[in-house]
Coordinates of C-alpha atoms in Angstrom, one line a residue:
X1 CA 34.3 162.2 -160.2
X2 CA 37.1 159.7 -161.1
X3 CA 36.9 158.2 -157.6
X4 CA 33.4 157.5 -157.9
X5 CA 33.8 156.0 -161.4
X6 CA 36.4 153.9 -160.3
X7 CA 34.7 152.4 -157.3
X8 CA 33.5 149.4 -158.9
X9 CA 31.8 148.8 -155.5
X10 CA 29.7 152.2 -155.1
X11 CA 25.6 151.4 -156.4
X12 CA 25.8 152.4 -159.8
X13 CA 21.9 154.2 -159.3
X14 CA 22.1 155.6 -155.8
X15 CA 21.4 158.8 -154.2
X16 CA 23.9 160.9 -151.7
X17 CA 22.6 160.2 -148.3
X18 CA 22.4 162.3 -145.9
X19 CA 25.4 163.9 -144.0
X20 CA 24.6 163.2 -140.8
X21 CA 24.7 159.6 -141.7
X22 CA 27.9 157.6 -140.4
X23 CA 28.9 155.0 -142.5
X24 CA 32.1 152.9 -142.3
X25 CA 34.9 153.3 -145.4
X26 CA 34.3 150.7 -147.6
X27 CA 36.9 148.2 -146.8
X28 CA 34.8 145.0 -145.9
X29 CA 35.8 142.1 -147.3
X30 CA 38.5 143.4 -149.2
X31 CA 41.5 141.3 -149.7
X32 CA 44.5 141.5 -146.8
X33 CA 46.0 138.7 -145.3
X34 CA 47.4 135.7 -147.2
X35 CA 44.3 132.9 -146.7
X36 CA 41.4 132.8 -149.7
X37 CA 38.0 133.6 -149.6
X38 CA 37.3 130.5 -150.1
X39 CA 39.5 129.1 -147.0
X40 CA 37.4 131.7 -145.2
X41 CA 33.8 130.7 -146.6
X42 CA 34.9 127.0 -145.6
X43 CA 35.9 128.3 -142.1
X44 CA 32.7 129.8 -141.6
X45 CA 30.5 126.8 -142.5
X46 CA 32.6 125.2 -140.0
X47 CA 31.7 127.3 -137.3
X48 CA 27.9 127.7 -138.5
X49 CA 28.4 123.3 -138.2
X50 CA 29.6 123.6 -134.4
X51 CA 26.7 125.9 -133.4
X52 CA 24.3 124.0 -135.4
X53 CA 25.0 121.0 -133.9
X54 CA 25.2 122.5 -130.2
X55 CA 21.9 123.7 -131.0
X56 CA 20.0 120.8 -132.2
X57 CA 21.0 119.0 -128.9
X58 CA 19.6 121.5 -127.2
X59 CA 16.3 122.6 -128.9
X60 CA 14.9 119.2 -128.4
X61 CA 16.0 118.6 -124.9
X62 CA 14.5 121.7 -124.2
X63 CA 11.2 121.3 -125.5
X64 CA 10.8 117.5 -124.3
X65 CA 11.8 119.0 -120.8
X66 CA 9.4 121.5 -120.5
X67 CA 6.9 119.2 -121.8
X68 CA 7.6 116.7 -119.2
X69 CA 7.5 119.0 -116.4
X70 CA 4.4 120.1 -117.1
X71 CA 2.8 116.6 -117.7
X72 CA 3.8 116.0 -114.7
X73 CA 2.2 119.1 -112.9
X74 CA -0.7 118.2 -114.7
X75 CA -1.2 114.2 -113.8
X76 CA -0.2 114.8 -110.6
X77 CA -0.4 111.4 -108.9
X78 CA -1.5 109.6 -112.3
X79 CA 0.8 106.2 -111.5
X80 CA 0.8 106.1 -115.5
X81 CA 3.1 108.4 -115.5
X82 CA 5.3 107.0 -113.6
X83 CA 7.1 104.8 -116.4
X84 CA 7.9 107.4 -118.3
X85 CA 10.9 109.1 -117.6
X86 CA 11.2 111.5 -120.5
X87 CA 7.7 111.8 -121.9
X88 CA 4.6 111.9 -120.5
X89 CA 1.6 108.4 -122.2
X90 CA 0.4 108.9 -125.3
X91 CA -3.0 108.6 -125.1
X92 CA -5.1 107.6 -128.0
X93 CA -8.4 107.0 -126.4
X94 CA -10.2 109.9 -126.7
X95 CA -12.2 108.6 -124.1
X96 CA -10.0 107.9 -121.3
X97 CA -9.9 110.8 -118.7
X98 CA -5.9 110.6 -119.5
X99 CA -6.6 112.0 -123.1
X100 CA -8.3 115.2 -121.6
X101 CA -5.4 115.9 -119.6
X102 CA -2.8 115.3 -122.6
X103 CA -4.7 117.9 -124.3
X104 CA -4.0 120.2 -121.5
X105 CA -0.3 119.1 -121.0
X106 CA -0.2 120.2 -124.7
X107 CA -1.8 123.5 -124.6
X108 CA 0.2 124.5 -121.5
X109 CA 3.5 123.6 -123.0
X110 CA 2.8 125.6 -126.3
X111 CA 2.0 128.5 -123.7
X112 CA 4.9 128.4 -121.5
X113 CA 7.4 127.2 -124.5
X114 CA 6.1 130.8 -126.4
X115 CA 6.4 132.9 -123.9
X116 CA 10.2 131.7 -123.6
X117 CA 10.5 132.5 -127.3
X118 CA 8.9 136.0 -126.6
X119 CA 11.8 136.7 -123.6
X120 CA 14.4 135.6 -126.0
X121 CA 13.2 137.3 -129.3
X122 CA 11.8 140.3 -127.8
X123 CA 15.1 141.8 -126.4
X124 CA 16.7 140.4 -129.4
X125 CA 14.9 143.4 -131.7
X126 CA 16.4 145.9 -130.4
X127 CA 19.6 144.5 -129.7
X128 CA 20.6 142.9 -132.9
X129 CA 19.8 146.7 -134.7
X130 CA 23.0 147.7 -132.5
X131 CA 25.1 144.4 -133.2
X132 CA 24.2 144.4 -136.3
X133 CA 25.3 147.9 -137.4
X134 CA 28.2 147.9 -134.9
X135 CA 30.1 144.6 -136.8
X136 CA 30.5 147.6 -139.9
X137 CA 32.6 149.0 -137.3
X138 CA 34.1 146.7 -134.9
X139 CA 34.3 144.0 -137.3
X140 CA 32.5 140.3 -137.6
X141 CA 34.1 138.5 -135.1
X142 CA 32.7 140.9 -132.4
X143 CA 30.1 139.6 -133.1
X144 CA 30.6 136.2 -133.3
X145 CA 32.0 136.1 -130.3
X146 CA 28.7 138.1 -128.7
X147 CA 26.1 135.8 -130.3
X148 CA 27.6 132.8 -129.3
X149 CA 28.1 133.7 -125.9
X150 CA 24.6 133.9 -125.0
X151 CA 24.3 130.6 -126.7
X152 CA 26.8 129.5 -124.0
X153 CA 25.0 131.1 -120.8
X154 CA 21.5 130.2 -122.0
X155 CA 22.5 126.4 -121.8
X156 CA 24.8 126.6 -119.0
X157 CA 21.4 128.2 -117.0
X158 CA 19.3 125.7 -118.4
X159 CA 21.5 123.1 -117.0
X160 CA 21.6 124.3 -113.8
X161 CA 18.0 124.0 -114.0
X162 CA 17.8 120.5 -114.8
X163 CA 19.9 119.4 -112.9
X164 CA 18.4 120.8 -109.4
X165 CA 14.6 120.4 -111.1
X166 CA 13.7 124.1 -110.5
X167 CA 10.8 126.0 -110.9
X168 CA 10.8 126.4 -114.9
X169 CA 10.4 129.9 -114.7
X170 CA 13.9 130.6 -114.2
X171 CA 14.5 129.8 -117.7
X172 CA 13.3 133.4 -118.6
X173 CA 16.6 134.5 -117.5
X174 CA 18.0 131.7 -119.8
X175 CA 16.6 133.2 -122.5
X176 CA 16.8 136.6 -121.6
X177 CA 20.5 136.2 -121.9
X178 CA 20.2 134.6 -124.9
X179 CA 18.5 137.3 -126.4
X180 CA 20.8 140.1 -124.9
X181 CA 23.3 138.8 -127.2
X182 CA 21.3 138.8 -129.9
X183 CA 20.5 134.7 -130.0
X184 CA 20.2 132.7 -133.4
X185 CA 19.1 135.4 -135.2
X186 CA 22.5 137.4 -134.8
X187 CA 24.4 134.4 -135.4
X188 CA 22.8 134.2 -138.8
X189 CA 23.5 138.2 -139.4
X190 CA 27.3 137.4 -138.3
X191 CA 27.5 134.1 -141.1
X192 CA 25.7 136.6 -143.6
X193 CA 27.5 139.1 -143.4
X194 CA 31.0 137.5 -143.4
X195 CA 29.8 135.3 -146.7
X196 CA 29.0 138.7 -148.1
X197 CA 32.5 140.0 -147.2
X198 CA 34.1 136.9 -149.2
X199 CA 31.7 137.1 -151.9
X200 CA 31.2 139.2 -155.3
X201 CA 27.5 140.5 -155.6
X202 CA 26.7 137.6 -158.1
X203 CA 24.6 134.3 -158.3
X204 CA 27.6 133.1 -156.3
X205 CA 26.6 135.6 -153.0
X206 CA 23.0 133.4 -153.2
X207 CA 24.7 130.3 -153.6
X208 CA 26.6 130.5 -150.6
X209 CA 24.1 131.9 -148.7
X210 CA 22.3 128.5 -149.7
X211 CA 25.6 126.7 -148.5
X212 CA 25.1 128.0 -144.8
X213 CA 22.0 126.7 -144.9
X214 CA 22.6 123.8 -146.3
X215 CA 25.3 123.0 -143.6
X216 CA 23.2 123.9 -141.0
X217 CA 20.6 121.3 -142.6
X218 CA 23.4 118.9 -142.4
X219 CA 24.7 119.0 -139.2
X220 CA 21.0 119.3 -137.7
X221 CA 20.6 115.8 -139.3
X222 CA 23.8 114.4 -137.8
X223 CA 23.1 115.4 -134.7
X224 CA 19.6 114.5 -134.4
X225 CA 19.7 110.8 -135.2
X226 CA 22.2 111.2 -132.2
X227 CA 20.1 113.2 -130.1
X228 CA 16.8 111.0 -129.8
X229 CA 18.9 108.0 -128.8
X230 CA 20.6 110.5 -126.0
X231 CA 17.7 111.7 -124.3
X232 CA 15.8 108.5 -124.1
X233 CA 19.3 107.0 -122.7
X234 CA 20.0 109.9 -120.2
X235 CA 17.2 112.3 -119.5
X236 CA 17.7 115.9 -120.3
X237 CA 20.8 117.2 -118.5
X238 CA 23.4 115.6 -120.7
X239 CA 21.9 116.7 -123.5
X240 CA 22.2 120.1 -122.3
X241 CA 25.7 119.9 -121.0
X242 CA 26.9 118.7 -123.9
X243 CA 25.3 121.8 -126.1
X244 CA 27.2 123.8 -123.8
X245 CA 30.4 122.5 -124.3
X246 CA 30.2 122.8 -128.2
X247 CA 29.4 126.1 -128.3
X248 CA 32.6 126.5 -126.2
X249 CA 34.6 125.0 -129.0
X250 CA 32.3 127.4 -131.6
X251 CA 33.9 130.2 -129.8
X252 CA 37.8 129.5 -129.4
X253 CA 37.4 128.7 -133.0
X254 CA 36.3 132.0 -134.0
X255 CA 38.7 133.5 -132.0
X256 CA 41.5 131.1 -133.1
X257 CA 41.1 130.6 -136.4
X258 CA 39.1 133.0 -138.3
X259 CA 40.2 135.6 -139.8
X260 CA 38.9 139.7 -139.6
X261 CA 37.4 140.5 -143.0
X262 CA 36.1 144.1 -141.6
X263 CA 38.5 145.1 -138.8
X264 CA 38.0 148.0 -136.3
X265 CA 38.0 151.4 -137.4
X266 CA 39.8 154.4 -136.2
X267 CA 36.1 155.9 -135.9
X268 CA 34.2 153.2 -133.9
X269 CA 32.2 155.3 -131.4
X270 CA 29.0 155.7 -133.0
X271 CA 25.5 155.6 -130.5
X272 CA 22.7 153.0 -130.8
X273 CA 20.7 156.5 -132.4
X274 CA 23.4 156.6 -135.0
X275 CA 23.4 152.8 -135.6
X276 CA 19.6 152.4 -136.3
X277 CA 19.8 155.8 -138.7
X278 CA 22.9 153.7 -140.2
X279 CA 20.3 150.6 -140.8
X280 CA 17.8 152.7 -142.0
X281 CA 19.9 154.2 -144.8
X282 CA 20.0 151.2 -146.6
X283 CA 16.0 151.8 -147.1
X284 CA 15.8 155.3 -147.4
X285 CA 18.7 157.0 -148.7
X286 CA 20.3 154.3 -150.9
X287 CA 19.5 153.9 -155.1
X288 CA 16.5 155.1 -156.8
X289 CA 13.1 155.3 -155.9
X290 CA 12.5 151.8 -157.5
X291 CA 15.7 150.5 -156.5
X292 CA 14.5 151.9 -152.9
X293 CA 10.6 150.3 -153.4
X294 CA 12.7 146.7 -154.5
X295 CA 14.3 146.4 -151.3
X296 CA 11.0 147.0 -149.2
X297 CA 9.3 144.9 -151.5
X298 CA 12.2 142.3 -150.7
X299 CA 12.0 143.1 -147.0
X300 CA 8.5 141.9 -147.1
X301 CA 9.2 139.0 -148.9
X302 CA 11.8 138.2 -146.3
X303 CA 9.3 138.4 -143.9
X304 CA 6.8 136.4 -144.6
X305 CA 9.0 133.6 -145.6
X306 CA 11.0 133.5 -142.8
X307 CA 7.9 133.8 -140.1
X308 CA 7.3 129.9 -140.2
X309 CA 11.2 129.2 -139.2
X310 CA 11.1 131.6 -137.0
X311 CA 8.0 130.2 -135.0
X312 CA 7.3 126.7 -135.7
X313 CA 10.0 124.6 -134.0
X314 CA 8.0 123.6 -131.0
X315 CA 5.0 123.1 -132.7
X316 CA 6.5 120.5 -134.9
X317 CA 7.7 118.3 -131.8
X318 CA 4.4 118.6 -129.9
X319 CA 2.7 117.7 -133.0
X320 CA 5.2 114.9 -133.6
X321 CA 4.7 113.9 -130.3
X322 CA 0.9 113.2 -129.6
X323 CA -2.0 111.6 -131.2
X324 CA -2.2 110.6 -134.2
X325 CA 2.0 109.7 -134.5
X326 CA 3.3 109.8 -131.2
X327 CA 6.6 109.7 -131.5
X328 CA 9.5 108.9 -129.3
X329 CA 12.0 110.6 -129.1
X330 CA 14.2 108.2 -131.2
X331 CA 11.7 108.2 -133.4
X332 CA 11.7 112.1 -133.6
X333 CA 15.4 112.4 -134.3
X334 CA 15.1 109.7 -137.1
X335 CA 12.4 111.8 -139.2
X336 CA 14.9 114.8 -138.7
X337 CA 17.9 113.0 -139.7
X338 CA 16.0 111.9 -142.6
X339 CA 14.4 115.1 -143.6
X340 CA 17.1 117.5 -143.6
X341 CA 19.8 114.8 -145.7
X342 CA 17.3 114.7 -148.2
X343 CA 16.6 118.5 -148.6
X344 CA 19.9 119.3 -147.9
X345 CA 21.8 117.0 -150.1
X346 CA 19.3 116.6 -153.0
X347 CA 17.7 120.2 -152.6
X348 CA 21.1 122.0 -152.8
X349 CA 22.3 120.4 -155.9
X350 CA 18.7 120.4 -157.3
X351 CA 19.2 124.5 -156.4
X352 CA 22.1 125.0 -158.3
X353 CA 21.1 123.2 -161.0
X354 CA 18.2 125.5 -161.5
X355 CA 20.3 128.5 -161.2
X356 CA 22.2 127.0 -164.6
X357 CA 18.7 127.9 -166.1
X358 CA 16.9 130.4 -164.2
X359 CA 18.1 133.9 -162.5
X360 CA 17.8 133.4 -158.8
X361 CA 14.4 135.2 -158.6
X362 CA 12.9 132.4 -160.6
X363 CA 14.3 129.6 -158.2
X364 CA 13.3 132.1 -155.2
X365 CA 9.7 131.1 -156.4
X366 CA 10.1 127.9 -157.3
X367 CA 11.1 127.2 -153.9
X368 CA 8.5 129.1 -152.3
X369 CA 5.8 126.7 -154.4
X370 CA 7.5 124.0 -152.5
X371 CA 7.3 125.2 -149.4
X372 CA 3.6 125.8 -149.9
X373 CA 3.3 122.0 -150.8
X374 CA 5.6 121.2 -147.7
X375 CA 2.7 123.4 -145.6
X376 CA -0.2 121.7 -147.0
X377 CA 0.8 118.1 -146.7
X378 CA 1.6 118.5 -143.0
X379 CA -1.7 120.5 -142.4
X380 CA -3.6 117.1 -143.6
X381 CA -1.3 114.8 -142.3
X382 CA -3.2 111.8 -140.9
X383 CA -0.2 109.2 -141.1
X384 CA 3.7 108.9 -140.8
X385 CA 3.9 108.7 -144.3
X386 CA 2.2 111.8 -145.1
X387 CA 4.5 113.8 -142.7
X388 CA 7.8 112.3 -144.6
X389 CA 6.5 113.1 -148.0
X390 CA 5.6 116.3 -146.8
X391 CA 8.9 118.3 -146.0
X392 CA 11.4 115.8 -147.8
X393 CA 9.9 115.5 -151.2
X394 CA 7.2 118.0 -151.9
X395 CA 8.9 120.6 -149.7
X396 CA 12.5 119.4 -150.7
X397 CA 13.7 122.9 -152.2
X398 CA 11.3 125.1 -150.1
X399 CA 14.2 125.9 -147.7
X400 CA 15.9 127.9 -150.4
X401 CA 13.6 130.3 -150.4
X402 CA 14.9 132.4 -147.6
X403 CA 18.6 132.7 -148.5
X404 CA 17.7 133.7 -152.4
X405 CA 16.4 136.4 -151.0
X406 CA 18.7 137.4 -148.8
X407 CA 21.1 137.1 -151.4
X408 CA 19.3 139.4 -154.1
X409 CA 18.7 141.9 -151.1
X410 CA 22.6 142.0 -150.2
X411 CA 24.0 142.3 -153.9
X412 CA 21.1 145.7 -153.9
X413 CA 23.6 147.2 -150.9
X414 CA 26.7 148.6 -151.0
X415 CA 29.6 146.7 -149.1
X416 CA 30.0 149.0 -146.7
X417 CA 26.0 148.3 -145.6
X418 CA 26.2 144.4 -145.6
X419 CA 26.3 144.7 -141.6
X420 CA 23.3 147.4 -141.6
X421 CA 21.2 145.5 -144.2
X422 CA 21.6 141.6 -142.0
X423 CA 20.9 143.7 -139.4
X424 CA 17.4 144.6 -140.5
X425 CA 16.6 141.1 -141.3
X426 CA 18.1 139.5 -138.1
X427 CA 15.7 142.3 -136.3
X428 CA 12.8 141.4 -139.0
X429 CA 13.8 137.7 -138.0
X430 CA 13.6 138.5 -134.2
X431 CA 10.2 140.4 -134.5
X432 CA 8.5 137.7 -136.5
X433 CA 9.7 135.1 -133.2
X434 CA 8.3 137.7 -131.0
X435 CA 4.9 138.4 -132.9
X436 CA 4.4 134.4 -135.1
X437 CA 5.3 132.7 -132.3
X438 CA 2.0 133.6 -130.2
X439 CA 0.3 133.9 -133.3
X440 CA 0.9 130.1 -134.3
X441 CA 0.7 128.9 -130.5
X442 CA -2.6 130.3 -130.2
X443 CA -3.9 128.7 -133.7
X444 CA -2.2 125.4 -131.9
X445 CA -4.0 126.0 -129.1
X446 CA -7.6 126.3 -130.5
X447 CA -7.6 123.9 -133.2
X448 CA -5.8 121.3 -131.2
X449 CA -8.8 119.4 -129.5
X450 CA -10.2 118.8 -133.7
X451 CA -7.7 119.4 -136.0
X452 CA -3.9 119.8 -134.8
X453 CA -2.6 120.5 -138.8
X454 CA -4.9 123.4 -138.9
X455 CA -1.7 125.7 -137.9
X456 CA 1.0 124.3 -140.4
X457 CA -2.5 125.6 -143.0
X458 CA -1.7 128.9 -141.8
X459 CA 2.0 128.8 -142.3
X460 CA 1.2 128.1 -146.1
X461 CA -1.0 131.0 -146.1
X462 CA 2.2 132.7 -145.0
X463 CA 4.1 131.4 -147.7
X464 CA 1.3 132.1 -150.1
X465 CA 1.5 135.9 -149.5
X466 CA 5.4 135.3 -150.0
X467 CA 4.3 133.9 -153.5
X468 CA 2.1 136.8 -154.9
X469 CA 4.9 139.4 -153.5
X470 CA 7.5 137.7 -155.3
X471 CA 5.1 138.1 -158.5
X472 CA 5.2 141.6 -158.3
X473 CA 9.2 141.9 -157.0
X474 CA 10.6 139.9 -160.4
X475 CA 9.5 142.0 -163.1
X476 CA 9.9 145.1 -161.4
X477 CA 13.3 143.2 -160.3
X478 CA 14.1 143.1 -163.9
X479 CA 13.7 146.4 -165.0
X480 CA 16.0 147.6 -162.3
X481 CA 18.6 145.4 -163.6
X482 CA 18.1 146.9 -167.1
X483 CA 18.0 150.7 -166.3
X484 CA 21.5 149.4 -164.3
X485 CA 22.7 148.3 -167.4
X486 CA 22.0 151.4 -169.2
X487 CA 23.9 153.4 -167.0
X488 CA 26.6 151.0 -166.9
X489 CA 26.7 151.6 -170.8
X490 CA 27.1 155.5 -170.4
X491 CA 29.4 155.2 -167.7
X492 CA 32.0 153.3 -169.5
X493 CA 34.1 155.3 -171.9
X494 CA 34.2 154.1 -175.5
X495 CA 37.5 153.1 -176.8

């Protein structure tokens, strides 16, 4: 009894779990070598800059590649293509027999560019439940390491593909590797977790969790101004090459530099069974049937405000891309710069400043408002300037929405569950890739030929169900917190 009263880390309303159940001791995060948190929170938004960057010269090349190929295939012997080494025309005549085919090039890219997010996200499910769960016992830079490995032999594939111009159905095994190692989505679960081991379960968990992505915001910017001009200068293989050679650096960083903050146990060996029942704990056996209902409720949350992000990359630079805006590349990378320095520079200090005056709940929905706004104002989108108001101004805090709530969700979980619990979002975050991504392609692909905006419509809906869930989650929110108190205030001896 004096060992669980003293463990000022142990949920102060939770149920025994089950003894079957293999959990880690809870020494995460706790304090051991000589460098600060804060020296290792810095570190870590270093390394989440690196692969950020790496990634934003890919993602692009990527996409513009696979368009291009396919443009290609599909003009065939069309000498305007010819001048256009990168892109396939632009075709604003909606009755020139080139616009019909445009429409095609279009529909076919969304298809083969989705089913490559399938490959990837699809193996990523059920491999991220066993990274995930594992990094409680083999610690965080396991999987750091892991992620950003198949970062490094997706690219390095890729490459090789561009480079020799082969058939683009090898990139399945690009991605397949990729998502074997668990892809963006355990890269997040890594940063999350390792915040979470150098952070107290305050507002100052949710405000770091804002930090990463804020810095990935950042260095998305940076890179893409850079990445426009690059492409347009030297096709897509540099690009590539490049990517690959950053996320190289990202990794002898991490194994350089950063230090363990939940190193290897004696008892490591646990099976992929044992892992998922590990996960699953943090739903089912963890806290009071309200506490327990809250972090559903918050699981759904996370869901549908993270489908969007997980899904609608591609669609933005086809849409970018072809009538009414088409965009250049340069152009592209400009609008990106732009969009995320002004959400990530004004939004994050615009973020904390509401968190002066409002619990993080509150700014959770204020921010999910935005992004609503951000939705519409693309949907309807009939000029460039519509599309800059839209994200950067009335979608300028909508990006916080996501890391609130996987802040509120991790200060609901004991430390020794911070692995299990981002591992059910980074498999939530997988699954939504696998299942939004054909969802959203196939809205693309039916509403293109009338009204392209008609998806970025449904991604607000999306948002809008995030809303109404959030309506429910605070007050119920607050009366867990209360009852919390109250036991707090028996627990502690008077004087």
């Amino acid at each position: 009894m004096a060992t669980d009263s003293n463990n000022e880390k142990s949920p102060l309303l939770s149920s025994q779990p089950d003894t079957d159940e293999i959990s880690p001791p809870s020494i995460c995060g706790e304090k051991r070598g000589r460098r600060s948190c804060l020296f290792n929170l810095v570190l870590a938004n270093v390394v989440v800059c690196i692969l950020t960057s790496a990634s934003s010269l890919f993602s692009p090349a990527l996409s513009q590649y696979v368009y291009h190929r396919i443009s290609l295939q599909v003009f065939g012997n069309d000498t305007r293509t010819k001048n256009f080494s990168t892109l396939a025309p632009c075709f604003q005549n909606t009755s020139d027999p080139g616009y019909i085919l445009q429409e095609r090039a279009q529909i076919e890219s969304s298809e083969k560019l989705s089913e490559f997010t399938i490959a990837s996200s699809g193996i990523a499910v059920l491999c991220n439940v066993i990274l995930g769960t594992y990094s409680d016992f083999f610690g965080r830079k396991f999987l750091y390491v892991i992620c950003m490995t198949g970062y490094v032999l997706r690219t390095i594939v890729t490459v090789i593909i561009i480079h020799w111009n082969l058939d683009l159905d090898y990139l399945f095994l690009a991605t397949g590797l990729y998502g074997l190692c668990g892809g963006s989505w355990s890269f997040t679960l890594a940063s999350c977790a390792y915040t979470a081991d150098n952070t107290p379960p305050h507002q100052s968990r949710s405000l770091w969790m804002a930090v990463i992505e804020t810095v990935t915001g950042l260095s998305a910017a940076l890179t893409s101004l850079a990445v426009g001009y690059f492409i347009q200068a030297t096709g897509y293989f540099y690009p590539s090459l490049t990517s690959a050679l950053v996320n190289v650096l990202g990794i002898l960083v991490v194994i350089l530099f950063m230090e363990e903050t939940c190193p290897r146990q004696q008892r490591s060996c646990i099976t992929p069974l044992q892992g998922l029942r590990n996960m699953m704990s943090v739903y089912v056996f963890q806290g009071t049937r309200l506490k327990k209902g809250l972090i559903w409720l918050g699981l759904l949350i996370f869901l549908f405000s993270i489908i969007n992000n997980s899904s609608g990359s591609n669609l933005d630079t086809l849409f970018e891309m072809n009538l009414p805006f088409c965009w250049s590349p340069e152009k592209m990378g400009l609008f990106n710069t732009i969009t995320y320095l002004v959400k990530n520079l004004v939004g994050v200090f615009l973020v904390k400043g509401l968190q002066y005056c409002m619990t993080d709940e509150v700014v959770a929905l204020v921010a999910t408002v935005s992004a609503i706004g951000g939705d519409l104002m693309w949907g309807f989108a009939t000029n460039d300037f519509m599309l800059y108001a839209g994200v950067p101004v009335v979608g300028l805090v909508g990006f916080a929405a996501t890391p609130i709530i996987r802040g509120i969700m991790s200060k609901m979980a004991p430390q020794s569950k911070q692995g299990a619990l981002f591992a059910s979002l980074a498999l939530v975050e997988s699954a939504c890739s696998t299942f939004g991504t054909p969802l959203f392609n196939s809205i693309y692909q039916e509403t293109v030929t009338y009204w392209r905006g008609a998806v970025f419509i449904a991604m607000g809906a999306m948002h809008a169900a995030a809303l109404v869930l959030y309506l429910i989650f605070v007050p119920l929110f607050r009366k867990e917190q209360r009852q919390r108190q109250e036991v707090r205030q028996i627990q502690t001896p008077k004087s």
